Amino acid sequence: MGIIDSLCEMFSPFSSRKKKDMLDVVNDIACDVASIRELNEKRVQKVREYKKQLEELQAKREEEQKLFMSVVDHLDDMVWAKDKHGRYIMANKAFREKFCYKMEWDELSGKTDIEIAQIFKKKVGDENHTFGEVCANSDEVVIKTNQAREFLEYGNINGKLVKLIVNKSPVYDGDGVLFATCGSGRDVTWLHDKLEKALNFCSSCKGTDAYDMLEQLFKEIEFKEGDHAGVR
């Protein structure tokens, strides 16, 4: 035992045994601290790895979204999706340009049909945008029936009567719970008008197979109040 240790032993209120026990406790605590630090380092490393994986998944998801939107933006048909509350969560270029007066997606996102209709009416006048006012809410029909449906819808867009064949379907998550509806719309105004003109021109041929075929085609896309309930 050295001089300092001897002096400490002489004046210390603790015996050598007590001091040894205390040192053992201190050493145990030091070991515990070292273990905790090592564990924390491992956890930090895991967090970094998880963060990197999440970033990679996010990047992949963004690439897939860009690919999906690049495909639907090249379609001439209007394509969109809404959540269960009727708020838009996706809309392609054709829908925004043909139906929404070239509205940007950031402005359309999260809005309902009622909200965007108010914007359109302010833009072109109440009487110049009436699309969907005569028909019932076809989204509610799809949600209620849990079935894909086809509807015949019409109304004024920028002062022009537009007639659409609209297909809508429910969308489910991984647990099979309905969380959205998706839809597509095809402008058949020109076809309806041409068939109507053809029927008028061929009115003298009533009873013939050719006239019956034209009449059947016309009836399939004839727009009358209440046709929103029609299903094919």
mmCIF file of C-alpha atoms in Angstrom:
data_model
loop_
_atom_site.group_PDB
_atom_site.id
_atom_site.type_symbol
_atom_site.label_atom_id
_atom_site.label_comp_id
_atom_site.label_asym_id
_atom_site.label_seq_id
_atom_site.Cartn_x
_atom_site.Cartn_y
_atom_site.Cartn_z
ATOM 1 C CA MET A 1 0.000 0.000 0.000
ATOM 2 C CA GLY A 2 1.470 3.411 -0.928
ATOM 3 C CA ILE A 3 1.775 6.472 1.296
ATOM 4 C CA ILE A 4 -1.300 8.146 -0.187
ATOM 5 C CA ASP A 5 -3.335 4.961 0.146
ATOM 6 C CA SER A 6 -2.146 4.609 3.736
ATOM 7 C CA LEU A 7 -3.159 8.191 4.533
ATOM 8 C CA CYS A 8 -6.544 7.688 2.844
ATOM 9 C CA GLU A 9 -6.977 4.507 4.825
ATOM 10 C CA MET A 10 -6.047 6.312 8.014
ATOM 11 C CA PHE A 11 -8.406 9.268 7.622
ATOM 12 C CA SER A 12 -11.168 7.675 5.563
ATOM 13 C CA PRO A 13 -14.408 6.856 7.366
ATOM 14 C CA PHE A 14 -14.652 3.782 5.104
ATOM 15 C CA SER A 15 -12.820 0.560 5.540
ATOM 16 C CA SER A 16 -10.827 -1.060 2.724
ATOM 17 C CA ARG A 17 -13.647 -3.533 2.270
ATOM 18 C CA LYS A 18 -16.183 -0.735 1.929
ATOM 19 C CA LYS A 19 -13.999 1.110 -0.549
ATOM 20 C CA LYS A 20 -13.559 -2.046 -2.603
ATOM 21 C CA ASP A 21 -17.302 -2.561 -2.699
ATOM 22 C CA MET A 22 -17.785 1.035 -3.755
ATOM 23 C CA LEU A 23 -15.189 0.678 -6.517
ATOM 24 C CA ASP A 24 -16.911 -2.494 -7.684
ATOM 25 C CA VAL A 25 -20.192 -0.602 -7.880
ATOM 26 C CA VAL A 26 -18.535 2.240 -9.800
ATOM 27 C CA ASN A 27 -16.983 -0.272 -12.198
ATOM 28 C CA ASP A 28 -20.355 -1.959 -12.682
ATOM 29 C CA ILE A 29 -21.959 1.405 -13.432
ATOM 30 C CA ALA A 30 -19.153 2.213 -15.890
ATOM 31 C CA CYS A 31 -19.745 -1.115 -17.633
ATOM 32 C CA ASP A 32 -23.474 -0.422 -17.759
ATOM 33 C CA VAL A 33 -22.838 3.026 -19.248
ATOM 34 C CA ALA A 34 -20.506 1.514 -21.841
ATOM 35 C CA SER A 35 -23.149 -1.095 -22.712
ATOM 36 C CA ILE A 36 -25.811 1.597 -23.031
ATOM 37 C CA ARG A 37 -23.562 3.666 -25.266
ATOM 38 C CA GLU A 38 -22.861 0.636 -27.438
ATOM 39 C CA LEU A 39 -26.588 -0.147 -27.608
ATOM 40 C CA ASN A 40 -27.396 3.462 -28.499
ATOM 41 C CA GLU A 41 -24.786 3.428 -31.247
ATOM 42 C CA LYS A 42 -26.363 0.284 -32.658
ATOM 43 C CA ARG A 43 -29.791 1.888 -32.464
ATOM 44 C CA VAL A 44 -28.522 5.031 -34.192
ATOM 45 C CA GLN A 45 -27.048 2.856 -36.926
ATOM 46 C CA LYS A 46 -30.363 1.006 -37.286
ATOM 47 C CA VAL A 47 -32.235 4.293 -37.472
ATOM 48 C CA ARG A 48 -29.876 5.459 -40.223
ATOM 49 C CA GLU A 49 -30.413 2.216 -42.110
ATOM 50 C CA TYR A 50 -34.211 2.473 -41.758
ATOM 51 C CA LYS A 51 -34.111 6.118 -42.823
ATOM 52 C CA LYS A 52 -32.097 5.190 -45.910
ATOM 53 C CA GLN A 53 -34.565 2.401 -46.735
ATOM 54 C CA LEU A 54 -37.495 4.789 -46.315
ATOM 55 C CA GLU A 55 -35.811 7.354 -48.561
ATOM 56 C CA GLU A 56 -35.212 4.667 -51.191
ATOM 57 C CA LEU A 57 -38.836 3.509 -50.947
ATOM 58 C CA GLN A 58 -40.043 7.111 -51.165
ATOM 59 C CA ALA A 59 -37.880 7.721 -54.231
ATOM 60 C CA LYS A 60 -39.216 4.541 -55.842
ATOM 61 C CA ARG A 61 -42.778 5.556 -54.996
ATOM 62 C CA GLU A 62 -42.250 8.993 -56.533
ATOM 63 C CA GLU A 63 -40.824 7.395 -59.688
ATOM 64 C CA GLU A 64 -43.845 5.088 -59.923
ATOM 65 C CA GLN A 65 -46.205 8.035 -59.425
ATOM 66 C CA LYS A 66 -44.433 10.000 -62.149
ATOM 67 C CA LEU A 67 -44.658 7.002 -64.482
ATOM 68 C CA PHE A 68 -48.346 6.527 -63.699
ATOM 69 C CA MET A 69 -49.150 10.209 -64.239
ATOM 70 C CA SER A 70 -47.108 10.358 -67.447
ATOM 71 C CA VAL A 71 -49.226 7.484 -68.788
ATOM 72 C CA VAL A 72 -52.644 8.864 -67.770
ATOM 73 C CA ASP A 73 -51.675 12.372 -68.893
ATOM 74 C CA HIS A 74 -51.253 11.010 -72.432
ATOM 75 C CA LEU A 75 -54.837 9.693 -72.481
ATOM 76 C CA ASP A 76 -57.458 11.706 -74.322
ATOM 77 C CA ASP A 77 -60.119 10.477 -71.876
ATOM 78 C CA MET A 78 -60.549 12.284 -68.579
ATOM 79 C CA VAL A 79 -59.308 10.289 -65.565
ATOM 80 C CA TRP A 80 -59.638 11.182 -61.881
ATOM 81 C CA ALA A 81 -59.946 9.792 -58.350
ATOM 82 C CA LYS A 82 -61.611 11.095 -55.184
ATOM 83 C CA ASP A 83 -61.518 10.040 -51.563
ATOM 84 C CA LYS A 84 -64.670 8.877 -49.738
ATOM 85 C CA HIS A 85 -65.539 12.496 -48.972
ATOM 86 C CA GLY A 86 -65.475 13.497 -52.641
ATOM 87 C CA ARG A 87 -62.147 15.346 -52.500
ATOM 88 C CA TYR A 88 -59.919 15.003 -55.559
ATOM 89 C CA ILE A 89 -56.758 12.988 -54.967
ATOM 90 C CA MET A 90 -55.776 12.569 -58.626
ATOM 91 C CA ALA A 91 -56.744 14.089 -61.974
ATOM 92 C CA ASN A 92 -55.048 13.743 -65.335
ATOM 93 C CA LYS A 93 -54.225 16.498 -67.805
ATOM 94 C CA ALA A 94 -57.280 15.865 -69.996
ATOM 95 C CA PHE A 95 -59.625 16.258 -67.018
ATOM 96 C CA ARG A 96 -57.980 19.459 -65.847
ATOM 97 C CA GLU A 97 -57.963 20.974 -69.342
ATOM 98 C CA LYS A 98 -61.349 19.804 -70.665
ATOM 99 C CA PHE A 99 -63.417 19.930 -67.494
ATOM 100 C CA CYS A 100 -61.516 22.247 -65.155
ATOM 101 C CA TYR A 101 -60.658 25.122 -67.506
ATOM 102 C CA LYS A 102 -56.937 24.276 -67.416
ATOM 103 C CA MET A 103 -56.817 24.408 -63.605
ATOM 104 C CA GLU A 104 -53.446 23.439 -62.129
ATOM 105 C CA TRP A 105 -53.362 20.294 -59.981
ATOM 106 C CA ASP A 106 -52.187 22.178 -56.884
ATOM 107 C CA GLU A 107 -55.352 24.278 -57.046
ATOM 108 C CA LEU A 108 -57.655 21.307 -57.714
ATOM 109 C CA SER A 109 -56.145 18.908 -55.160
ATOM 110 C CA GLY A 110 -58.332 18.299 -52.108
ATOM 111 C CA LYS A 111 -61.363 20.162 -53.439
ATOM 112 C CA THR A 112 -64.857 18.737 -54.007
ATOM 113 C CA ASP A 113 -67.071 19.082 -57.082
ATOM 114 C CA ILE A 114 -69.146 21.726 -55.309
ATOM 115 C CA GLU A 115 -66.051 23.762 -54.482
ATOM 116 C CA ILE A 116 -64.611 23.664 -57.996
ATOM 117 C CA ALA A 117 -68.045 24.346 -59.556
ATOM 118 C CA GLN A 118 -68.172 27.594 -57.597
ATOM 119 C CA ILE A 119 -64.777 28.531 -59.023
ATOM 120 C CA PHE A 120 -65.910 27.679 -62.566
ATOM 121 C CA LYS A 121 -69.150 29.633 -62.244
ATOM 122 C CA LYS A 122 -67.236 32.712 -61.125
ATOM 123 C CA LYS A 123 -64.958 32.222 -64.090
ATOM 124 C CA VAL A 124 -67.525 31.749 -66.889
ATOM 125 C CA GLY A 125 -70.920 32.567 -65.333
ATOM 126 C CA ASP A 126 -73.567 30.455 -63.571
ATOM 127 C CA GLU A 127 -75.431 29.472 -66.735
ATOM 128 C CA ASN A 128 -72.234 28.573 -68.606
ATOM 129 C CA HIS A 129 -71.178 25.852 -66.156
ATOM 130 C CA THR A 130 -73.981 23.503 -65.144
ATOM 131 C CA PHE A 131 -72.348 20.090 -65.575
ATOM 132 C CA GLY A 132 -73.575 17.571 -63.025
ATOM 133 C CA GLU A 133 -76.331 19.773 -61.602
ATOM 134 C CA VAL A 134 -79.144 17.735 -63.168
ATOM 135 C CA CYS A 135 -77.683 14.319 -62.333
ATOM 136 C CA ALA A 136 -77.442 12.715 -58.920
ATOM 137 C CA ASN A 137 -74.068 12.155 -57.250
ATOM 138 C CA SER A 138 -72.767 9.049 -59.009
ATOM 139 C CA ASP A 139 -69.922 8.703 -56.468
ATOM 140 C CA GLU A 140 -72.493 7.969 -53.784
ATOM 141 C CA VAL A 141 -74.060 5.286 -55.995
ATOM 142 C CA VAL A 142 -70.698 3.535 -56.443
ATOM 143 C CA ILE A 143 -69.870 3.729 -52.724
ATOM 144 C CA LYS A 144 -73.317 2.494 -51.710
ATOM 145 C CA THR A 145 -73.371 -0.446 -54.134
ATOM 146 C CA ASN A 146 -69.629 -1.275 -53.975
ATOM 147 C CA GLN A 147 -69.812 -1.883 -57.706
ATOM 148 C CA ALA A 148 -68.319 -0.386 -60.856
ATOM 149 C CA ARG A 149 -70.992 1.543 -62.732
ATOM 150 C CA GLU A 150 -71.446 3.364 -66.018
ATOM 151 C CA PHE A 151 -73.307 6.669 -66.117
ATOM 152 C CA LEU A 152 -74.512 9.092 -68.749
ATOM 153 C CA GLU A 153 -73.838 12.652 -67.608
ATOM 154 C CA TYR A 154 -74.183 16.028 -69.255
ATOM 155 C CA GLY A 155 -74.181 19.767 -68.665
ATOM 156 C CA ASN A 156 -72.676 23.028 -69.831
ATOM 157 C CA ILE A 157 -68.918 23.502 -69.738
ATOM 158 C CA ASN A 158 -67.860 26.994 -70.714
ATOM 159 C CA GLY A 159 -71.277 27.592 -72.270
ATOM 160 C CA LYS A 160 -71.246 24.442 -74.419
ATOM 161 C CA LEU A 161 -73.430 21.387 -73.778
ATOM 162 C CA VAL A 162 -71.092 18.452 -73.153
ATOM 163 C CA LYS A 163 -72.188 14.816 -72.922
ATOM 164 C CA LEU A 164 -69.983 12.215 -71.272
ATOM 165 C CA ILE A 165 -69.995 8.472 -70.776
ATOM 166 C CA VAL A 166 -68.584 8.146 -67.256
ATOM 167 C CA ASN A 167 -67.234 4.921 -65.758
ATOM 168 C CA LYS A 168 -66.630 4.796 -62.007
ATOM 169 C CA SER A 169 -65.263 2.111 -59.711
ATOM 170 C CA PRO A 170 -64.642 1.684 -55.973
ATOM 171 C CA VAL A 171 -61.006 1.533 -54.825
ATOM 172 C CA TYR A 172 -59.941 -0.613 -51.857
ATOM 173 C CA ASP A 173 -56.869 -0.615 -49.632
ATOM 174 C CA GLY A 174 -54.808 -3.684 -48.691
ATOM 175 C CA ASP A 175 -57.334 -4.642 -46.015
ATOM 176 C CA GLY A 176 -60.221 -4.552 -48.459
ATOM 177 C CA VAL A 177 -61.653 -1.289 -47.104
ATOM 178 C CA LEU A 178 -63.072 1.158 -49.643
ATOM 179 C CA PHE A 179 -61.166 4.434 -49.420
ATOM 180 C CA ALA A 180 -61.732 6.101 -52.807
ATOM 181 C CA THR A 181 -63.506 6.075 -56.148
ATOM 182 C CA CYS A 182 -61.859 6.376 -59.534
ATOM 183 C CA GLY A 183 -63.483 7.509 -62.733
ATOM 184 C CA SER A 184 -62.995 8.123 -66.421
ATOM 185 C CA GLY A 185 -65.018 10.261 -68.775
ATOM 186 C CA ARG A 186 -65.271 10.109 -72.558
ATOM 187 C CA ASP A 187 -66.750 13.002 -74.502
ATOM 188 C CA VAL A 188 -69.457 11.552 -76.796
ATOM 189 C CA THR A 189 -71.116 14.869 -77.651
ATOM 190 C CA TRP A 190 -70.022 14.651 -81.266
ATOM 191 C CA LEU A 191 -71.236 11.056 -81.611
ATOM 192 C CA HIS A 192 -74.596 11.856 -80.060
ATOM 193 C CA ASP A 193 -75.052 14.838 -82.384
ATOM 194 C CA LYS A 194 -74.045 12.886 -85.490
ATOM 195 C CA LEU A 195 -76.394 10.014 -84.652
ATOM 196 C CA GLU A 196 -79.212 12.464 -84.049
ATOM 197 C CA LYS A 197 -78.600 14.073 -87.446
ATOM 198 C CA ALA A 198 -78.388 10.647 -89.092
ATOM 199 C CA LEU A 199 -81.718 9.622 -87.551
ATOM 200 C CA ASN A 200 -83.383 12.794 -88.759
ATOM 201 C CA PHE A 201 -81.919 12.316 -92.222
ATOM 202 C CA CYS A 202 -83.037 8.683 -92.375
ATOM 203 C CA SER A 203 -86.466 9.259 -90.839
ATOM 204 C CA SER A 204 -88.082 8.094 -94.057
ATOM 205 C CA CYS A 205 -86.362 4.713 -93.623
ATOM 206 C CA LYS A 206 -88.046 3.804 -90.323
ATOM 207 C CA GLY A 207 -88.561 0.072 -89.965
ATOM 208 C CA THR A 208 -85.395 -0.878 -91.839
ATOM 209 C CA ASP A 209 -82.481 -2.681 -90.209
ATOM 210 C CA ALA A 210 -80.172 0.287 -90.834
ATOM 211 C CA TYR A 211 -82.545 2.718 -89.129
ATOM 212 C CA ASP A 212 -83.117 0.342 -86.192
ATOM 213 C CA MET A 213 -79.356 0.071 -85.658
ATOM 214 C CA LEU A 214 -78.925 3.847 -85.669
ATOM 215 C CA GLU A 215 -81.847 4.244 -83.303
ATOM 216 C CA GLN A 216 -80.403 1.672 -80.881
ATOM 217 C CA LEU A 217 -77.009 3.388 -80.870
ATOM 218 C CA PHE A 218 -78.674 6.719 -80.236
ATOM 219 C CA LYS A 219 -80.708 5.360 -77.336
ATOM 220 C CA GLU A 220 -77.592 3.988 -75.681
ATOM 221 C CA ILE A 221 -76.168 7.489 -75.328
ATOM 222 C CA GLU A 222 -79.372 9.507 -75.247
ATOM 223 C CA PHE A 223 -79.180 11.961 -72.387
ATOM 224 C CA LYS A 224 -82.300 12.489 -70.359
ATOM 225 C CA GLU A 225 -82.850 13.513 -66.780
ATOM 226 C CA GLY A 226 -82.561 10.399 -64.645
ATOM 227 C CA ASP A 227 -80.111 8.625 -66.933
ATOM 228 C CA HIS A 228 -77.510 8.910 -64.154
ATOM 229 C CA ALA A 229 -79.034 5.747 -62.686
ATOM 230 C CA GLY A 230 -78.497 3.781 -65.850
ATOM 231 C CA VAL A 231 -76.092 0.856 -65.613
ATOM 232 C CA ARG A 232 -74.519 -1.203 -68.315
#
